[in-house]
Amino acid sequence: MPSHQMIFLLLDLVLIVGAARLLGWLAERLGQPAVIGEILAGILAGPTVLGAQLSEAVFPLDIRSYLTAFANVGVMIFMFSAGLEMDLRSIAGRKRSVSAIALSAYIAPFALGSVIALWALARHDGDNRLTFALFIGCALAVTAFPVLARILHDRKLLGTPLGQSAMTCAAVDDVLAWCGLAVVIAIARPGTDHHWRLLLFVPLVLVLWWAVRPALDHLSRTGSEKKTGNMVFLGVAGALLLGATTEWLGLHLIFGAFLFGVVFPRRLRAAVDSGAQLLSSIFLPAFFVVAGLQVDLGALDRAAIGEFAAIMFAAIAGKLGGTYLAARLARTDRTESAALAALMNTRGLTELVILNIGLTIGVIEQRLYSLLVMMALVTTAMTAPLLKLCGAPAAHRGDPPPGKEEGRRTDSAVQTEVAAS
């Protein structure tokens, strides 16, 4: 890398991290998750606000590939942390009614999203309408599990029946979202001549669950858990290695990182997650800028207004309506049903990861990507006001601030950080 590119890259990284921290802090001061400010930081860096020329001057085209590399590392660490938060035992142990609510919360927006993709978004569908419709359904059906965990912690709801139900429903939706996305990628990824590699995914999952997971669990019982630095290295290195493996299989690097987080020993997760969060806070802001550089609201035409309205309707009506009706049918009272629906409407960073994949593999193009990013921003920002409107309890003013990072941790991890501070 030439010297001038190295200088630009280092300066841009400092600018990116600083802007993400500042706007994340401002978002928290306004009662919003920090991810709202971080997404805005990425959009502000793009052509929507700075204009194409100034945006290219601040983030030159010849260093954007390096920023993309940093962004991919940040996303893999984030997905590893998301996998750490996934407790499959809690999913299996919840009542059938919660599973029914989770399925309804996913299927309703997925169905509405697929329908509006074929109707209101028809001019964006490209060559494969089925793949396009399935992807839009997946994008609208997702719930941001890590952001949801942070919102629940901030409002002191994690230990309540509402919080437990929301976390379980979101966990089920996350599993469904990644499975659906894997199917879309498998049938839509361009330039893949080795589809036979996809057949290796199932054996990979079996090896992880029946061989790697017991080996890691045995290692965690030998006293190595006292060497936190070694375990953080093992976790991050394993996530990167599995990410490379699933990328080679023809899926995407996020799946391997997520799976390694799921099989990582629970006894080590709080300590390892704190280290992963530190790395993520350095690398992940690059993802917001890479994502934001693709958002150009100035390039949208009048027809985009109607398309955005259709997207918002499908996203909100599907998620709120599907969750609320299923909760009421499960004999949940109106207040808790409404609060659960509001929580399940949270999308955040998980949505951006999915949209970025869709843009990368060519399922969606830049104009539609911009609309979907705005949908993710608006629906995530709606969560706090909707919770207040439906009467859900909020955090007490006297509580110590839980930190300035976006909600990507479980209650135990956040409590560990607060206690340490």
Coordinates of C-alpha atoms in Angstrom, one line a residue:
M1 CA 0.0 0.0 0.0
P2 CA 1.5 3.4 -1.0
S3 CA 2.2 5.9 1.8
H4 CA -0.6 8.3 0.9
Q5 CA -3.2 5.5 1.0
M6 CA -2.0 4.4 4.4
I7 CA -2.3 8.0 5.7
F8 CA -5.8 8.3 4.3
L9 CA -6.8 5.0 5.7
L10 CA -5.6 5.7 9.2
L11 CA -7.2 9.2 9.3
D12 CA -10.5 7.8 7.9
L13 CA -10.5 5.1 10.6
V14 CA -10.1 7.7 13.3
L15 CA -12.8 9.8 11.8
I16 CA -15.1 6.9 11.4
V17 CA -14.8 5.6 15.0
G18 CA -15.0 9.2 16.4
A19 CA -18.2 10.0 14.4
A20 CA -19.8 6.7 15.4
R21 CA -19.1 7.3 19.1
L22 CA -20.3 10.8 19.0
L23 CA -23.5 10.2 17.2
G24 CA -24.1 7.0 19.2
W25 CA -23.8 9.0 22.4
L26 CA -26.2 11.7 21.1
A27 CA -28.7 9.0 20.2
E28 CA -28.5 7.5 23.7
R29 CA -29.1 11.0 25.1
L30 CA -32.3 11.2 23.1
G31 CA -33.5 7.8 24.4
Q32 CA -32.6 5.8 21.4
P33 CA -30.2 2.9 20.9
A34 CA -26.7 3.9 20.0
V35 CA -27.0 2.0 16.7
I36 CA -29.3 4.8 15.5
G37 CA -26.5 7.3 15.7
E38 CA -24.0 4.9 14.3
I39 CA -26.2 4.2 11.2
L40 CA -26.7 8.0 10.8
A41 CA -22.9 8.4 10.9
G42 CA -22.6 6.1 8.0
I43 CA -25.3 7.8 6.0
L44 CA -23.8 11.2 6.7
A45 CA -20.5 10.0 5.2
G46 CA -22.3 9.1 1.9
P47 CA -23.4 11.1 -1.1
T48 CA -26.8 11.9 0.5
V49 CA -25.3 14.6 2.7
L50 CA -21.8 15.3 1.6
G51 CA -22.4 14.8 -2.1
A52 CA -20.6 12.4 -4.4
Q53 CA -17.5 14.5 -4.9
L54 CA -16.9 15.5 -1.2
S55 CA -17.7 11.9 -0.1
E56 CA -15.1 10.6 -2.5
A57 CA -12.6 13.2 -1.3
V58 CA -13.0 12.2 2.3
F59 CA -13.2 8.5 1.5
P60 CA -11.2 8.0 -1.7
L61 CA -12.2 5.1 -4.0
D62 CA -8.7 3.5 -3.8
I63 CA -9.0 3.0 0.0
R64 CA -12.6 1.8 0.2
S65 CA -11.6 -1.8 -0.5
Y66 CA -9.4 -1.6 2.7
L67 CA -12.4 -0.1 4.6
T68 CA -14.5 -3.0 3.3
A69 CA -12.0 -5.5 4.7
F70 CA -12.1 -3.8 8.1
A71 CA -15.9 -3.8 7.8
N72 CA -16.0 -7.5 7.1
V73 CA -13.9 -8.2 10.1
G74 CA -16.1 -6.1 12.3
V75 CA -19.3 -7.8 11.0
M76 CA -17.8 -11.2 11.7
I77 CA -16.9 -10.2 15.3
F78 CA -20.4 -8.8 15.7
M79 CA -22.0 -12.0 14.5
F80 CA -19.7 -14.0 16.8
S81 CA -21.0 -11.9 19.7
A82 CA -24.6 -12.4 18.5
G83 CA -24.0 -16.1 18.5
L84 CA -22.7 -15.9 22.1
E85 CA -26.0 -14.4 23.1
M86 CA -28.0 -17.2 21.6
D87 CA -29.2 -19.7 24.2
L88 CA -30.8 -22.6 22.4
R89 CA -31.8 -24.2 25.7
S90 CA -34.0 -21.2 26.5
I91 CA -35.7 -21.6 23.0
A92 CA -36.3 -25.3 23.6
G93 CA -37.5 -24.7 27.2
R94 CA -40.1 -22.0 26.4
K95 CA -43.8 -22.7 26.1
R96 CA -45.4 -23.5 22.8
S97 CA -47.3 -20.2 22.9
V98 CA -44.0 -18.3 22.7
S99 CA -42.9 -20.4 19.7
A100 CA -46.2 -19.7 18.0
I101 CA -45.8 -15.9 18.6
A102 CA -42.3 -16.1 17.2
L103 CA -43.4 -17.9 14.1
S104 CA -46.2 -15.4 13.5
A105 CA -43.8 -12.5 14.1
Y106 CA -41.7 -13.8 11.3
I107 CA -44.2 -15.3 8.8
A108 CA -46.5 -12.2 8.7
P109 CA -43.8 -9.7 7.7
F110 CA -42.1 -12.3 5.5
A111 CA -45.4 -12.9 3.6
L112 CA -46.2 -9.2 3.3
G113 CA -42.7 -8.4 2.2
S114 CA -42.7 -11.0 -0.5
V115 CA -46.1 -9.7 -1.8
I116 CA -45.0 -6.1 -2.0
A117 CA -41.8 -7.1 -3.6
L118 CA -43.7 -8.6 -6.5
W119 CA -46.2 -5.7 -6.6
A120 CA -44.9 -2.3 -5.4
L121 CA -41.2 -3.0 -6.0
A122 CA -41.5 -4.8 -9.3
R123 CA -39.2 -2.4 -11.1
H124 CA -36.3 -3.5 -8.9
D125 CA -36.7 -7.2 -9.2
G126 CA -34.1 -7.9 -11.8
D127 CA -33.9 -11.3 -13.6
N128 CA -35.0 -13.6 -10.8
R129 CA -38.3 -12.5 -9.2
L130 CA -38.6 -15.4 -6.9
T131 CA -35.1 -14.8 -5.3
F132 CA -35.9 -11.1 -5.1
A133 CA -39.3 -11.7 -3.3
L134 CA -37.7 -14.1 -0.9
F135 CA -35.0 -11.7 0.0
I136 CA -37.3 -8.8 0.6
G137 CA -39.4 -11.1 2.8
C138 CA -36.3 -12.1 4.8
A139 CA -35.2 -8.5 5.1
L140 CA -38.6 -7.3 6.5
A141 CA -39.0 -10.3 8.8
V142 CA -35.8 -9.9 10.8
T143 CA -35.6 -8.8 14.5
A144 CA -32.3 -7.4 15.8
F145 CA -31.7 -9.8 18.7
P146 CA -28.6 -8.0 20.0
V147 CA -30.2 -4.5 19.9
L148 CA -33.3 -5.9 21.5
A149 CA -31.2 -7.3 24.4
R150 CA -29.7 -3.9 25.0
I151 CA -33.1 -2.2 25.0
L152 CA -34.5 -4.7 27.4
H153 CA -31.5 -4.2 29.7
D154 CA -31.7 -0.4 29.6
R155 CA -35.4 -0.6 30.6
K156 CA -34.9 -3.2 33.3
L157 CA -37.1 -5.7 31.5
L158 CA -34.7 -8.6 30.8
G159 CA -35.7 -10.5 34.0
T160 CA -39.4 -10.0 33.4
P161 CA -41.8 -12.4 31.6
L162 CA -42.1 -9.8 28.9
G163 CA -38.3 -9.6 28.5
Q164 CA -37.9 -13.4 28.5
S165 CA -40.7 -13.8 25.9
A166 CA -39.2 -11.1 23.7
M167 CA -35.7 -12.6 23.8
T168 CA -37.0 -16.1 23.0
C169 CA -39.2 -14.8 20.1
A170 CA -36.3 -12.8 18.8
A171 CA -33.9 -15.8 19.0
V172 CA -36.3 -18.0 17.0
D173 CA -36.7 -15.2 14.5
D174 CA -32.9 -14.8 14.2
V175 CA -32.6 -18.6 13.4
L176 CA -35.3 -18.4 10.8
A177 CA -33.8 -15.2 9.3
W178 CA -30.3 -16.7 8.8
C179 CA -31.8 -20.0 7.5
G180 CA -33.9 -18.1 5.0
L181 CA -31.0 -15.9 4.0
A182 CA -28.8 -18.9 3.5
V183 CA -31.4 -20.3 1.0
V184 CA -31.5 -17.0 -0.9
I185 CA -27.7 -16.8 -1.1
A186 CA -27.4 -20.4 -2.2
I187 CA -29.7 -19.9 -5.2
A188 CA -28.7 -16.3 -6.1
R189 CA -25.0 -15.8 -5.5
P190 CA -23.4 -15.0 -8.9
G191 CA -20.2 -16.5 -10.1
T192 CA -20.5 -19.7 -8.0
D193 CA -19.7 -22.8 -10.0
H194 CA -19.1 -25.0 -7.0
H195 CA -22.6 -25.5 -5.7
W196 CA -21.6 -29.0 -4.5
R197 CA -19.7 -27.2 -1.6
L198 CA -23.1 -26.2 -0.1
L199 CA -23.7 -29.9 0.6
L200 CA -20.8 -29.7 3.1
F201 CA -22.7 -27.2 5.3
V202 CA -24.7 -29.8 7.1
P203 CA -21.6 -31.9 7.9
L204 CA -19.9 -28.7 9.1
V205 CA -22.7 -28.0 11.5
L206 CA -22.6 -31.6 12.8
V207 CA -18.9 -31.4 13.4
L208 CA -19.2 -28.1 15.2
W209 CA -22.0 -29.4 17.5
W210 CA -20.7 -32.9 18.2
A211 CA -16.9 -32.4 18.1
V212 CA -15.9 -28.7 18.4
R213 CA -18.5 -27.8 21.0
P214 CA -17.5 -30.7 23.4
A215 CA -13.8 -29.9 22.9
L216 CA -14.3 -26.2 23.7
D217 CA -16.4 -27.2 26.8
H218 CA -13.6 -29.5 28.0
L219 CA -11.0 -26.8 27.5
S220 CA -13.2 -24.4 29.5
R221 CA -13.1 -26.8 32.5
T222 CA -9.3 -27.2 32.6
G223 CA -8.6 -23.8 34.1
S224 CA -8.0 -22.0 30.8
E225 CA -10.9 -19.8 31.5
K226 CA -8.6 -17.8 33.8
K227 CA -6.6 -16.8 30.8
T228 CA -9.2 -14.5 29.4
G229 CA -6.8 -13.1 26.7
N230 CA -6.2 -16.6 25.3
M231 CA -9.9 -17.4 25.2
V232 CA -10.7 -14.1 23.5
F233 CA -8.1 -15.0 20.9
L234 CA -9.6 -18.5 20.5
G235 CA -13.1 -17.1 20.1
V236 CA -12.1 -14.4 17.5
A237 CA -9.7 -16.6 15.6
G238 CA -12.3 -19.4 15.5
A239 CA -15.0 -16.9 14.3
L240 CA -12.7 -15.7 11.5
L241 CA -11.7 -19.3 10.5
L242 CA -15.3 -20.4 10.4
G243 CA -16.3 -17.3 8.5
A244 CA -13.7 -18.1 5.8
T245 CA -15.0 -21.7 5.7
T246 CA -18.7 -20.7 5.1
E247 CA -17.5 -18.1 2.5
W248 CA -15.7 -20.9 0.7
L249 CA -18.8 -23.0 0.9
G250 CA -20.6 -20.4 -1.2
L251 CA -22.7 -18.9 1.7
H252 CA -21.4 -15.9 3.5
L253 CA -18.7 -15.3 6.1
I254 CA -21.3 -14.2 8.7
F255 CA -22.7 -17.7 9.1
G256 CA -19.5 -19.3 10.2
A257 CA -18.8 -16.5 12.8
F258 CA -22.4 -16.8 14.1
L259 CA -22.2 -20.6 14.4
F260 CA -18.9 -20.4 16.3
G261 CA -20.5 -18.1 18.8
V262 CA -23.4 -20.5 19.2
V263 CA -21.2 -23.5 20.1
F264 CA -18.8 -21.5 22.3
P265 CA -19.0 -22.6 26.0
R266 CA -21.5 -20.6 28.0
R267 CA -19.3 -20.4 31.0
L268 CA -16.8 -18.3 29.0
R269 CA -19.2 -16.1 27.1
A270 CA -19.3 -13.1 29.5
A271 CA -15.5 -12.8 29.6
V272 CA -15.0 -13.5 25.9
D273 CA -17.8 -11.2 24.8
S274 CA -16.2 -8.2 26.6
G275 CA -13.0 -8.7 24.5
A276 CA -15.0 -9.3 21.3
Q277 CA -16.9 -6.1 22.0
L278 CA -13.7 -4.1 22.3
L279 CA -12.5 -5.4 19.0
S280 CA -15.9 -4.8 17.4
S281 CA -16.0 -1.2 18.6
I282 CA -12.8 -0.6 16.6
F283 CA -13.7 -2.5 13.4
L284 CA -17.5 -2.3 13.2
P285 CA -17.8 1.4 12.6
A286 CA -16.2 0.9 9.3
F287 CA -19.2 -1.2 8.3
F288 CA -21.6 1.7 9.0
V289 CA -19.5 3.9 6.6
V290 CA -19.3 1.2 4.0
A291 CA -23.0 0.7 4.2
G292 CA -23.7 4.4 4.3
L293 CA -21.6 5.1 1.3
Q294 CA -24.1 3.1 -0.7
V295 CA -27.1 5.2 0.5
D296 CA -28.0 8.0 -1.9
L297 CA -31.4 9.4 -1.1
G298 CA -30.8 12.2 -3.6
A299 CA -30.9 9.7 -6.4
L300 CA -34.5 8.6 -5.6
D301 CA -37.4 9.7 -7.8
R302 CA -41.1 10.3 -6.9
A303 CA -42.0 6.7 -7.3
A304 CA -39.7 5.9 -4.4
I305 CA -42.0 7.7 -2.1
G306 CA -44.8 5.1 -2.8
E307 CA -42.3 2.3 -2.6
F308 CA -41.0 3.5 0.8
A309 CA -44.6 3.7 2.0
A310 CA -45.3 0.1 0.9
I311 CA -42.1 -1.1 2.6
M312 CA -42.9 0.6 5.8
F313 CA -46.5 -0.8 5.8
A314 CA -45.3 -4.3 5.2
A315 CA -42.6 -4.1 7.8
I316 CA -44.6 -2.4 10.5
A317 CA -48.0 -4.1 9.9
G318 CA -46.5 -7.5 9.5
K319 CA -44.3 -7.3 12.6
L320 CA -46.7 -5.5 14.9
G321 CA -49.8 -7.1 13.7
G322 CA -48.4 -10.7 13.5
T323 CA -46.9 -10.4 17.0
Y324 CA -49.9 -8.7 18.6
L325 CA -52.5 -11.1 17.2
A326 CA -50.5 -14.2 18.0
A327 CA -49.9 -12.9 21.6
R328 CA -53.6 -12.2 22.1
L329 CA -54.6 -15.6 20.8
A330 CA -52.1 -17.0 23.3
R331 CA -54.1 -15.2 26.0
T332 CA -51.5 -12.5 26.7
D333 CA -53.0 -9.3 28.1
R334 CA -53.2 -6.3 25.8
T335 CA -50.4 -4.2 27.3
E336 CA -47.9 -7.0 27.2
S337 CA -49.0 -8.0 23.7
A338 CA -48.5 -4.5 22.5
A339 CA -45.1 -4.1 24.2
L340 CA -43.9 -7.4 22.8
A341 CA -45.0 -6.3 19.3
A342 CA -43.1 -3.1 19.7
L343 CA -40.0 -4.9 20.8
M344 CA -40.1 -7.4 17.9
N345 CA -40.2 -4.5 15.4
T346 CA -36.6 -3.6 16.3
R347 CA -34.2 -4.2 13.4
G348 CA -31.0 -2.2 13.8
L349 CA -27.6 -3.5 12.8
T350 CA -28.8 -7.0 11.9
E351 CA -30.9 -5.6 9.2
L352 CA -28.0 -3.7 7.8
V353 CA -25.9 -6.8 7.6
I354 CA -28.6 -8.6 5.6
L355 CA -29.2 -5.6 3.3
N356 CA -25.5 -5.3 2.6
I357 CA -25.3 -9.0 1.7
G358 CA -28.3 -8.5 -0.7
L359 CA -26.5 -5.5 -2.3
T360 CA -23.2 -7.4 -2.6
I361 CA -24.7 -10.5 -4.3
G362 CA -26.8 -8.4 -6.6
V363 CA -30.3 -9.3 -5.4
I364 CA -31.2 -5.6 -4.8
E365 CA -29.8 -2.5 -6.3
Q366 CA -28.7 0.8 -4.7
R367 CA -32.0 2.7 -4.9
L368 CA -33.9 0.0 -3.1
Y369 CA -31.1 -0.6 -0.7
S370 CA -31.3 3.1 0.3
L371 CA -35.1 2.7 1.0
L372 CA -34.6 -0.4 3.0
V373 CA -31.8 1.2 5.1
M374 CA -34.2 4.0 6.0
M375 CA -36.8 1.5 6.9
A376 CA -34.4 -0.2 9.3
L377 CA -33.6 3.2 10.8
V378 CA -37.2 4.3 11.3
T379 CA -38.5 1.0 12.7
T380 CA -35.6 0.8 15.2
A381 CA -36.2 4.4 16.3
M382 CA -39.9 3.5 16.8
T383 CA -39.2 1.0 19.5
A384 CA -38.8 3.3 22.5
P385 CA -41.8 5.6 21.7
L386 CA -44.0 2.6 21.1
L387 CA -43.0 1.0 24.4
K388 CA -43.8 4.3 26.2
L389 CA -47.1 4.5 24.4
C390 CA -48.2 1.0 25.4
G391 CA -47.2 1.6 29.0
A392 CA -44.1 -0.6 29.3
P393 CA -41.9 0.3 32.3
A394 CA -38.8 2.3 31.6
A395 CA -35.4 2.4 33.3
H396 CA -35.1 4.5 36.5
R397 CA -33.4 7.8 36.2
G398 CA -31.0 7.0 39.1
D399 CA -29.7 3.9 37.4
P400 CA -26.0 4.1 36.3
P401 CA -25.5 4.4 32.6
P402 CA -24.9 0.9 31.0
G403 CA -22.3 2.1 28.6
K404 CA -22.1 3.7 25.3
E405 CA -21.9 0.8 22.9
E406 CA -24.8 -0.5 20.8
G407 CA -26.9 -3.2 22.3
R408 CA -25.0 -6.4 21.3
R409 CA -24.7 -8.1 24.6
T410 CA -26.7 -10.2 26.9
D411 CA -27.7 -9.1 30.4
S412 CA -24.8 -11.0 32.0
A413 CA -22.2 -9.4 29.7
V414 CA -23.5 -5.9 30.3
Q415 CA -23.7 -6.4 34.0
T416 CA -20.1 -7.6 34.0
E417 CA -19.0 -4.5 32.3
V418 CA -21.0 -2.2 34.6
A419 CA -19.6 -4.0 37.7
A420 CA -16.1 -3.7 36.3
S421 CA -16.5 0.1 35.8

